[in-house]
Coordinates of C-alpha atoms in Angstrom, one line a residue:
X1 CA 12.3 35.4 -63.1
X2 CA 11.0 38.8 -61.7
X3 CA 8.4 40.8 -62.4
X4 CA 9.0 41.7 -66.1
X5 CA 9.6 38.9 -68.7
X6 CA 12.6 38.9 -71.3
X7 CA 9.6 38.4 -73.8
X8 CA 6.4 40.6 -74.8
X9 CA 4.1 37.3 -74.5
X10 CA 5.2 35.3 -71.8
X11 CA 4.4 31.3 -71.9
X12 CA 1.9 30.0 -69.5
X13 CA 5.2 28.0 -67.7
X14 CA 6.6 31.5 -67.5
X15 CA 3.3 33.0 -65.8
X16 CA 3.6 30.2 -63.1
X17 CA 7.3 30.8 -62.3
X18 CA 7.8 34.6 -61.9
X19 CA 8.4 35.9 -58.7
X20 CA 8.0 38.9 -56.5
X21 CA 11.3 41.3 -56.3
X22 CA 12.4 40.6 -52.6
X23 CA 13.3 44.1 -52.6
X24 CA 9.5 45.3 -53.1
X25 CA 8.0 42.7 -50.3
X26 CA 10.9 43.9 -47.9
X27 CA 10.5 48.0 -48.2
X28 CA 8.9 49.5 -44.9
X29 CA 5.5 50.0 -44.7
X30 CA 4.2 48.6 -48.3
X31 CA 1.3 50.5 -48.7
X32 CA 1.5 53.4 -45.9
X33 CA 2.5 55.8 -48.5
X34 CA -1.0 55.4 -49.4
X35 CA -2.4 56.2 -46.7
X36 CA -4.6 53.0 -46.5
X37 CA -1.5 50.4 -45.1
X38 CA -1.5 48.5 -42.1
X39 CA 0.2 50.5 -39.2
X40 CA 3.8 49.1 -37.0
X41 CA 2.5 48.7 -33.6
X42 CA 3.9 45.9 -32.4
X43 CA 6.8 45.0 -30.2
X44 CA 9.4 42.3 -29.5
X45 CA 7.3 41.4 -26.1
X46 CA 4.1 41.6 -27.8
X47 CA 4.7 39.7 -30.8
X48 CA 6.0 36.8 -28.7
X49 CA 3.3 37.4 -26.7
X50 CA 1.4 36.1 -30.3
X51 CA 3.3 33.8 -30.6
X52 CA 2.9 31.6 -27.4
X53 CA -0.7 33.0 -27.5
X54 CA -1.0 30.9 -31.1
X55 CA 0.9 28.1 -29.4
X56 CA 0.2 27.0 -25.9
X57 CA -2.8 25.7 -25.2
X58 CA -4.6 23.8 -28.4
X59 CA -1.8 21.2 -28.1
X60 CA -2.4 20.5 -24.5
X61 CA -6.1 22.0 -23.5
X62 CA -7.6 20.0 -26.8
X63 CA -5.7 17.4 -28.3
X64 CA -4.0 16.1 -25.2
X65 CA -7.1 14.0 -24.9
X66 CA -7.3 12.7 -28.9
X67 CA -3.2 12.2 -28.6
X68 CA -2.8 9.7 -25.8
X69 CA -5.3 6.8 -26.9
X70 CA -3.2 6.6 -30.0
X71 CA 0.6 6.9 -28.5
X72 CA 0.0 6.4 -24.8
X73 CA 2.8 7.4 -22.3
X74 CA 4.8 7.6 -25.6
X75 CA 2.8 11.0 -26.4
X76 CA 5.7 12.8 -24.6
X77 CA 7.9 11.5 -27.4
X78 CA 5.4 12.7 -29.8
X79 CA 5.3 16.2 -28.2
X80 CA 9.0 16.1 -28.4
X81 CA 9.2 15.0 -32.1
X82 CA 6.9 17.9 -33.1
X83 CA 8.8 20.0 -30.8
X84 CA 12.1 19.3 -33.0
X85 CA 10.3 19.6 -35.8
X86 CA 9.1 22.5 -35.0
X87 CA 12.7 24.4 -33.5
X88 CA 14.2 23.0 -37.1
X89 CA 11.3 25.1 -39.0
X90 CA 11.5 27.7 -36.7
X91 CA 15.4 28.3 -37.3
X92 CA 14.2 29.0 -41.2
X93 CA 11.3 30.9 -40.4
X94 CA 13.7 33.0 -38.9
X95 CA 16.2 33.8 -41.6
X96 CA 13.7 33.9 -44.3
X97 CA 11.7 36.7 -42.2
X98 CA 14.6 38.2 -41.2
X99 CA 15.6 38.9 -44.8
X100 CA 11.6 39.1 -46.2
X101 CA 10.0 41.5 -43.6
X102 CA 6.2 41.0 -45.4
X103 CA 2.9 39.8 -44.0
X104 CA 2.2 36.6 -45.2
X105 CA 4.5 34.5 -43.9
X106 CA 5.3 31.4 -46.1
X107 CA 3.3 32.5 -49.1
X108 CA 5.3 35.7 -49.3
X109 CA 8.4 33.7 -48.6
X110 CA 8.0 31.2 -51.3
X111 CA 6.8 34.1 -53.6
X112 CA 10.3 35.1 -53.6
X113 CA 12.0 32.1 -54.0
X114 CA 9.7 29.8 -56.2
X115 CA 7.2 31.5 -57.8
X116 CA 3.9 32.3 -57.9
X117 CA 2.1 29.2 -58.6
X118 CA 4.0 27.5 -55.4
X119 CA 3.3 30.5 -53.2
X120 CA -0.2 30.4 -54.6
X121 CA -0.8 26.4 -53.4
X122 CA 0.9 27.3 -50.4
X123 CA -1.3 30.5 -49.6
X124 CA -4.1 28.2 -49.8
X125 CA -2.4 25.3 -47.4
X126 CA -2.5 28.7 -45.2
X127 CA -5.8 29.3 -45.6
X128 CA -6.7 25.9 -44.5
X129 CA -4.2 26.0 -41.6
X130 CA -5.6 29.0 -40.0
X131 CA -9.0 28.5 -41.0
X132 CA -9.3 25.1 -39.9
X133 CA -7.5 25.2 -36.5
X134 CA -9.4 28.2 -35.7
X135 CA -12.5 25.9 -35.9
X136 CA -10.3 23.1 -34.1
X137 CA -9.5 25.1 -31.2
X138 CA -13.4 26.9 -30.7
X139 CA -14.6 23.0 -30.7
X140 CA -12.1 22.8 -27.7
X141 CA -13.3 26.0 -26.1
X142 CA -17.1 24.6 -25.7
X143 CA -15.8 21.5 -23.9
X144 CA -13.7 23.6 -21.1
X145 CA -17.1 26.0 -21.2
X146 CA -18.9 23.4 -20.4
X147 CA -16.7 21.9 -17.4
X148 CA -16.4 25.3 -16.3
X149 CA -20.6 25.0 -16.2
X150 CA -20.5 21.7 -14.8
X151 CA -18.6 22.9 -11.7
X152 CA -19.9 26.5 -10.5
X153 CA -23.4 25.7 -11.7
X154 CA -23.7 22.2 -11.6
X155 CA -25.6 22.0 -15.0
X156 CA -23.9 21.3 -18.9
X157 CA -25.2 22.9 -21.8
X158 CA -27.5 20.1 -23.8
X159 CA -25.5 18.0 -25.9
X160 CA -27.4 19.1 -28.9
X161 CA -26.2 23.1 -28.6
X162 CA -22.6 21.7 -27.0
X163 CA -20.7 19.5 -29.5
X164 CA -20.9 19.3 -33.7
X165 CA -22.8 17.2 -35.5
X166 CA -22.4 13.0 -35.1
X167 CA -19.6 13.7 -31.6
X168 CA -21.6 12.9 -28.7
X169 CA -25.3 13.6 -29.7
X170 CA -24.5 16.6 -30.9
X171 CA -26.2 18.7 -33.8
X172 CA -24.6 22.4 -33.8
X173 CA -21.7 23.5 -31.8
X174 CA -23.1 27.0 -30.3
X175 CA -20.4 27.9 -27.9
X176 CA -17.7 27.3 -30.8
X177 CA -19.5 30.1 -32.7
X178 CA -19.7 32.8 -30.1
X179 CA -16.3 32.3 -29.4
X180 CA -15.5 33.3 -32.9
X181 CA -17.2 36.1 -33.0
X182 CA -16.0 37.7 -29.9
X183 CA -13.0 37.4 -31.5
X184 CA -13.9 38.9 -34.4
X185 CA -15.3 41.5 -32.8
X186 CA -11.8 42.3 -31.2
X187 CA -10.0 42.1 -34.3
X188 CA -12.2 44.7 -35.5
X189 CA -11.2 47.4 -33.0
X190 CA -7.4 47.4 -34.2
X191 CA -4.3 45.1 -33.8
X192 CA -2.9 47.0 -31.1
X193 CA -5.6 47.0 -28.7
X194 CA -5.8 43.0 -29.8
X195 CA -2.5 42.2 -28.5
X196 CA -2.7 43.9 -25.8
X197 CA -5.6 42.1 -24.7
X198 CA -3.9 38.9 -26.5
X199 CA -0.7 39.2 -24.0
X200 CA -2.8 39.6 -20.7
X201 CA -4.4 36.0 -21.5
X202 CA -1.1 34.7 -22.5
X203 CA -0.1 35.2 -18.8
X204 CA -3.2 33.9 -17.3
X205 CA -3.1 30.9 -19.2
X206 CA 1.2 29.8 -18.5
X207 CA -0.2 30.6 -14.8
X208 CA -2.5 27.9 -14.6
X209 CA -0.9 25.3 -16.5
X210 CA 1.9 26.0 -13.8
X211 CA -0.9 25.1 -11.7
X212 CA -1.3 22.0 -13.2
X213 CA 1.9 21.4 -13.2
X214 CA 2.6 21.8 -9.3
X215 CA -0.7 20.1 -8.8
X216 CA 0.1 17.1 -10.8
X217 CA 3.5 16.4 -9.0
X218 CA 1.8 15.4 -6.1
X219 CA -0.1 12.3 -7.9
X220 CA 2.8 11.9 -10.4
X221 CA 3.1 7.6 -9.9
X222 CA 5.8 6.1 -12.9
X223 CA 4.1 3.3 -13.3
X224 CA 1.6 5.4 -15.7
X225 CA 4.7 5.3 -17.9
X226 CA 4.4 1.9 -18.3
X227 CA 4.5 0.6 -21.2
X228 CA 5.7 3.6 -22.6
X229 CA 4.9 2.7 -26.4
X230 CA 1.7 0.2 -26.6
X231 CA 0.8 1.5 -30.3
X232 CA 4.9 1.3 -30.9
X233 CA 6.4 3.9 -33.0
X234 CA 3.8 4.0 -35.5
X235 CA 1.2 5.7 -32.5
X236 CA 4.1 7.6 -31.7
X237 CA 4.3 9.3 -35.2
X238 CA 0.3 9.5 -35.8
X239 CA 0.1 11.6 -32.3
X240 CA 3.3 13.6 -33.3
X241 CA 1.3 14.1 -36.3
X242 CA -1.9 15.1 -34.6
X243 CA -0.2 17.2 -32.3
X244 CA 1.6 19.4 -34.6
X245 CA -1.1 21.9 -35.6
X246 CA -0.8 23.5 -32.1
X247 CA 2.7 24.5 -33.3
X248 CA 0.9 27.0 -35.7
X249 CA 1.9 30.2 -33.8
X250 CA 5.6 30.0 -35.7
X251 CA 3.4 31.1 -38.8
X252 CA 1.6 33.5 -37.2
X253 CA 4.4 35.7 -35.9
X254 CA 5.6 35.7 -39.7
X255 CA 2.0 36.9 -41.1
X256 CA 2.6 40.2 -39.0
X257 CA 5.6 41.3 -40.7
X258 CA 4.1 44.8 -41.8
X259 CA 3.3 45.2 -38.7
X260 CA 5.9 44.9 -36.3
X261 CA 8.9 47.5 -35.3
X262 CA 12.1 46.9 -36.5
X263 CA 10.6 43.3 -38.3
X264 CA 14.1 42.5 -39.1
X265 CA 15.2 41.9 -35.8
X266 CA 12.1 41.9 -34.2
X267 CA 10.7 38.8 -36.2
X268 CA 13.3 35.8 -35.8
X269 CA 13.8 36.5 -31.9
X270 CA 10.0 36.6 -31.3
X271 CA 9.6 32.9 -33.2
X272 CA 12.7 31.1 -31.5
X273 CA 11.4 32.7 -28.0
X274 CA 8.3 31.7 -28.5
X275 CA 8.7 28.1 -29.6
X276 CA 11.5 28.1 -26.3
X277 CA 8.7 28.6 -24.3
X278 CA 6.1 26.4 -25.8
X279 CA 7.9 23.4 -26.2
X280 CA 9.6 23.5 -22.7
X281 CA 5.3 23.9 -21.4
X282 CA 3.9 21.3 -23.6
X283 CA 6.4 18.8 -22.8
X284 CA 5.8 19.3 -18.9
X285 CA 2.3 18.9 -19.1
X286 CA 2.5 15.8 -20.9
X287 CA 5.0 14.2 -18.8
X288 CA 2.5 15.0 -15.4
X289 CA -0.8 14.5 -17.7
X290 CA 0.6 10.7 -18.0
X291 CA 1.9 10.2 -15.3
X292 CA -1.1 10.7 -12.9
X293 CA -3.1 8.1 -14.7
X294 CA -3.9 5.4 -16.8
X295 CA -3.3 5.9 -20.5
X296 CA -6.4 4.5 -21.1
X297 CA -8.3 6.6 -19.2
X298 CA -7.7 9.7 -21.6
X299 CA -9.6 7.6 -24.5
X300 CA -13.2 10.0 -25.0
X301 CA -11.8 12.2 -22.2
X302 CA -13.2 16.3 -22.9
X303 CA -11.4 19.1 -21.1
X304 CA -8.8 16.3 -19.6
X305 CA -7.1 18.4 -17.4
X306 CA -9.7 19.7 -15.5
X307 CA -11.0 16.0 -15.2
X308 CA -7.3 15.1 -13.7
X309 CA -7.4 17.4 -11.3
X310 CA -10.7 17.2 -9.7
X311 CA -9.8 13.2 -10.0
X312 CA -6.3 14.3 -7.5
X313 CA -7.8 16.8 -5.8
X314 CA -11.1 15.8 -4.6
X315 CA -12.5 19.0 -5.0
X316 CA -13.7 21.3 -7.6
X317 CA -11.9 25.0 -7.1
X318 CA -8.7 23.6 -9.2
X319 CA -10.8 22.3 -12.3
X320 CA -12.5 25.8 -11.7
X321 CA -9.6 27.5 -12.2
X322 CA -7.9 25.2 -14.6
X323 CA -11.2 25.7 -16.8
X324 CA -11.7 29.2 -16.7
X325 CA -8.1 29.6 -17.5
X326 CA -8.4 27.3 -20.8
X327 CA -11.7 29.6 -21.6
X328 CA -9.7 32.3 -21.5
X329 CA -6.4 30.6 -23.1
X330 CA -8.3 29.4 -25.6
X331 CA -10.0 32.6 -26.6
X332 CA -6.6 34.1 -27.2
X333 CA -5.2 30.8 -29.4
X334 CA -8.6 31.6 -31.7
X335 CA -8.3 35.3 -31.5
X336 CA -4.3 35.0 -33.0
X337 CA -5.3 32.4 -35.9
X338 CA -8.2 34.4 -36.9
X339 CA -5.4 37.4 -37.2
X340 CA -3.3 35.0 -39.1
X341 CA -6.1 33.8 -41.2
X342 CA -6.8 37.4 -42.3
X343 CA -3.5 38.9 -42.9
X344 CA -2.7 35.8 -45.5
X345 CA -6.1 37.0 -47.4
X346 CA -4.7 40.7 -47.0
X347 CA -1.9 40.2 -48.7
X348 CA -2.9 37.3 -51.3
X349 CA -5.3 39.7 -52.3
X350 CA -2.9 42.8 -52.3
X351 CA -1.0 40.7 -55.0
X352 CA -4.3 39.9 -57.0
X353 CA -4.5 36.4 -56.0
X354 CA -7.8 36.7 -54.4
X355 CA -10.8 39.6 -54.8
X356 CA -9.9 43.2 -54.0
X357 CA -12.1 43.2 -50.8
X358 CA -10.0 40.8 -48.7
X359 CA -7.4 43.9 -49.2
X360 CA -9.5 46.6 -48.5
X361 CA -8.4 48.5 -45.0
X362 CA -10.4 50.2 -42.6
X363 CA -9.4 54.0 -42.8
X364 CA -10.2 55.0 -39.1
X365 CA -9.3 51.0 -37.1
X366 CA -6.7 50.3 -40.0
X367 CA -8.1 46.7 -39.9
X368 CA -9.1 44.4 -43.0
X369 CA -12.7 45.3 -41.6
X370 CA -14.3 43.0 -44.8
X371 CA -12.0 40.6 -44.8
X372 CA -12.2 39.7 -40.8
X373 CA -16.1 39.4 -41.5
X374 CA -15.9 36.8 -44.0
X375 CA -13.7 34.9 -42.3
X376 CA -15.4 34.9 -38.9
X377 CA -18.6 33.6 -40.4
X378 CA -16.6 30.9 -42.4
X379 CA -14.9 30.1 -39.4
X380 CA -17.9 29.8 -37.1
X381 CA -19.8 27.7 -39.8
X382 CA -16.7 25.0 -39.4
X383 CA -16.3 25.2 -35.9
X384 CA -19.9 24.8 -35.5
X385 CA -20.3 21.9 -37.8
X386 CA -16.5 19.5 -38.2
X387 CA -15.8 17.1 -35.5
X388 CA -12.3 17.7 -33.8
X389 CA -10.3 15.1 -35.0
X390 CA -10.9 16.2 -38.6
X391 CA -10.1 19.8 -38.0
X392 CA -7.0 18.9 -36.1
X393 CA -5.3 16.4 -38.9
X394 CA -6.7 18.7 -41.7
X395 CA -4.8 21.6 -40.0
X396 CA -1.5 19.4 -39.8
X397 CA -1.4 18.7 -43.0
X398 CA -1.6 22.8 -44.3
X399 CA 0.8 23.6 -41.4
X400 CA 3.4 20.9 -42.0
X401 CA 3.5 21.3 -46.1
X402 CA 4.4 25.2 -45.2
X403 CA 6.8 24.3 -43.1
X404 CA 8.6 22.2 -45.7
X405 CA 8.3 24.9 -48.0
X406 CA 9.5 27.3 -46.1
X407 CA 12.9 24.8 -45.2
X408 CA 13.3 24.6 -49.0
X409 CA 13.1 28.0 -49.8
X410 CA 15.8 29.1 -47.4
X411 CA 18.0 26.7 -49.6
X412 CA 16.9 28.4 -52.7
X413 CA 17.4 31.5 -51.7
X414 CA 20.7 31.0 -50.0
X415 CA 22.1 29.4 -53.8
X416 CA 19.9 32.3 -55.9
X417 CA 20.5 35.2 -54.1
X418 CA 23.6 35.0 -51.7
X419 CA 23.7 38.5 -52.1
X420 CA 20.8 39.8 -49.6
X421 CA 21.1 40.9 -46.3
X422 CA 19.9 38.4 -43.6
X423 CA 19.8 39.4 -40.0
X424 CA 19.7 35.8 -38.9
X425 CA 21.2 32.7 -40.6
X426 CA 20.2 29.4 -40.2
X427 CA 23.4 27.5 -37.9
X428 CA 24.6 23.7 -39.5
X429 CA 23.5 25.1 -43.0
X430 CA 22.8 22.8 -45.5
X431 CA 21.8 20.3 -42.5
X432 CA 19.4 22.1 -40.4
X433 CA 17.0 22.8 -43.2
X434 CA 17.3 19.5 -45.1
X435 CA 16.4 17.6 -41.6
X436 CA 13.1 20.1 -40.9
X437 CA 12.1 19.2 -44.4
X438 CA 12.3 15.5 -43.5
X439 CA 10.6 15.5 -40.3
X440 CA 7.5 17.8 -41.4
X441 CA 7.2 14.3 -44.9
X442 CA 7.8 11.9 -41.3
X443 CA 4.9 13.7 -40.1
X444 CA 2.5 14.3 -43.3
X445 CA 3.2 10.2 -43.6
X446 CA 1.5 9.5 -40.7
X447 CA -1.7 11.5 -41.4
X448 CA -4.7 9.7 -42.4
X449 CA -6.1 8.4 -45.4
X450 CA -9.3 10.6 -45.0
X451 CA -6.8 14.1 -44.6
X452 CA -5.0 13.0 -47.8
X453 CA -8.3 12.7 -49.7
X454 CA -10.1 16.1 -48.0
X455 CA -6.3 17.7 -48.9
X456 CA -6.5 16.5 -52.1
X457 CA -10.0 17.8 -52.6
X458 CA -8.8 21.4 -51.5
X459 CA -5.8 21.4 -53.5
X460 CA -8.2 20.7 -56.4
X461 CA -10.5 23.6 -55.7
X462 CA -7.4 25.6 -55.6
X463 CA -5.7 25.1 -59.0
X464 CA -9.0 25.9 -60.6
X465 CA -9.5 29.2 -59.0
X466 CA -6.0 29.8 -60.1
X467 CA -6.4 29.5 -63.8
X468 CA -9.7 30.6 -63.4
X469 CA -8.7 34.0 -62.1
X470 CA -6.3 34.8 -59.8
X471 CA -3.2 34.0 -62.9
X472 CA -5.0 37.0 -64.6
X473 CA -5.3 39.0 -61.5
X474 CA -2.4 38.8 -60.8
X475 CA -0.5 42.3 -59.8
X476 CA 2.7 40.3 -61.8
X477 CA 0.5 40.2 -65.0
X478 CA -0.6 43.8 -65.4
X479 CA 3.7 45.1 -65.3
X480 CA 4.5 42.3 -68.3

């Protein structure tokens, strides 16, 4: 069903179902004719620049330490099951953007294929993916900030100001908050100028988990390794699990489609370059993270690499680098999602899903300039208040039930409309896509009882804004 309905007064089934013509989502520059679109400014390099920048550093600068108590050495599995899981989404990311050019990534994606009650529920698991693993990440920020203190100043912030509320004696996460708003702050000045600056830390922060890496060798012993799987394949899958929010940056190169050159080609390279380079990165620095200690000794451990390497080196210049290099790393992971997290509000709202002011661009910055606001404080307000582990499985769950969506929508589209012009194709098709969708229900199995329930809860919310409003908002409504 498309825009217009074979009848004058379409059923409330039919409302749910109709879809967005491809052909409107895919036309260059929706909304520049206007004068008041978003503006193409990005590149092949930079965008995969956004992509690792989105990528490389929550997974291994902030969870590495929540990840190993529960798998052990068996974490590098886990890395390399989210890893696969993550190429196997990646491959239909790429197709489906290649064919659907649009900000919005999945929600645009499955508003072309199954209708706007899906792409609705699925905007909203976006919202609470980027949302949430902003917040995730700035909690990660404080605890390298505060390393970083420890070593050049030899004081840490009190625990009060340092960590959220119940983690640690903590009561409001301060450093989590500025972060955010630096950030936001950036964003405000243009996307251009953002990933620019977004690119330069992408650099610094490969550069010194190379550091690491060549560090780490040196005090690499195998017997780490052993035993390889004390939780068994079930801590193996609840790390996997865990870990997979810091795979986010796959959606984030798709929420920039109205703003990249040449999105068609430019889109699917940038996500299977970037995920190349995460996963080949996370994987070493799990391998060496293991391998120069204990498993056990990562149980409660902040800002574990900087720890490891004081621990090899005896001295403090490599944790200082290490840590200012996550400070910066880490402010570019934030900076990206908070882009992400916009750009789904820009264009949910540019459909009349959400209020008009989440669309409403800046005239001079051509920037969401309301819409980054709001989200910022939201953000902050999280990050300053939601233990880690939380964040990170609530932001799992949103990522991986996109994902899945995403798989199934490249088979829909491939059986409904053969027709369209696709500058990449998914290889092994029907197999490739079927097998992403099972390892993204392998990985939302293994999430806790507690992210089911807070889902669940969200979900809720969701459905009654829906009916509520955004049904009769909807730009789909007013053209039946």
């Amino acid at each position: 069903m498309s825009i217009s309905s074979e009848t004058n007064t379409p059923t409330l089934f039919q409302r749910m179902l109709r879809t967005k013509p491809i052909g409107v989502m895919a036309s260059k520059g929706e909304g520049e004719e206007a004068g008041g679109g978003l503006r193409r400014t990005i590149g092949l390099f930079q965008l995969t620049m956004f992509g690792v920048g989105a990528t490389i550093g929550s997974g291994i600068f902030v969870i590495l330490g929540d990840a190993v108590p529960k798998a052990g050495p068996g974490v590098i599995l886990s890395f390399i099951i989210a890893g696969i899981t993550a190429a196997l989404t990646a491959l239909c990311y790429a197709e489906l953007a290649s064919t659907i050019p649009s900000s919005g990534s999945s929600y645009s994606f499955t508003y072309a294929t199954m209708g706007e009650m899906v792409a609705y529920m699925i905007g909203w698991c976006l919202l609470l993916e980027y949302g949430i693993s902003s917040s995730a990440i700035a909690v990660g920020w404080g605890q390298y900030l505060n390393e970083l203190s420890f070593d050049i100043l030899g004081v840490r912030m009190p625990a009060a100001i340092a960590n959220p509320p119940g983690v640690n004696g903590g009561i409001f996460n301060l450093p989590a908050v500025i972060l955010v708003l630096m950030c936001c702050i950036l964003l405000l000045r243009g996307t251009k100028e953002s990933a620019k600056v977004n690119t330069i830390m992408v650099v610094i922060k490969i550069s010194v988990l190379v550091m690491f890496i060549l560090i780490g060798l040196t005090a690499f012993n195998s017997s780490n390794l052993h035993p390889f799987m004390p939780m068994g394949m079930a801590g193996v899958g609840a790390a996997a699990s865990s870990i997979f929010f810091s795979y986010i940056g796959i959606d984030t190169i798709a929420t920039a489609g109205e703003e990249v050159k040449d999105p068609k080609r430019t889109l699917p390279l940038a996500i299977l370059f970037s995920l190349l380079i995460v996963t080949a990165v996370y994987v070493l620095v799990a391998i060496i993270g293991v391998g120069t200690q204990p498993y056990t000794q990562f149980n409660g451990n902040e800002a574990g690499l900087v720890q490891i390497l004081r621990r090899i080196t005896g001295a403090t210049w490599p944790g200082i680098i290490l840590a200012l290099g996550a400070v910066i790393s880490i402010f570019s992971i934030t900076l990206v999602t908070l882009y992400g997290q916009t750009r789904i509000l820009y264009t949910m709202a540019k459909d009349g899903m959400l209020p008009a002011i989440f669309a409403k661009v800046d005239s001079h910055t051509h920037t969401p300039r309301k819409n980054t606001v709001i989200v910022g404080t939201l953000v902050a307000i999280a990050a300053a208040l939601l233990p880690l582990d939380v964040l990170a499985d609530l932001t799992s769950m949103g990522t991986l039930v996109a994902f899945a969506i995403v798989s199934s929508g490249v088979i829909i589209l491939r059986r409904t409309r053969p027709d369209l012009p696709r500058g990449f194709k998914v290889p092994l098709y029907p197999l490739f896509p079927i097998l992403s969708i099972f390892f993204c229900l392998y990985l939302i199995a293994d999430l806790s009882s507690q992210t089911f329930t807070l889902f669940a809860v969200w979900l809720t919310f969701a459905l009654i804004f829906y009916f509520a409003y955004s049904m009769k908002h909807s730009k789909l409504e007013k053209t039946e």
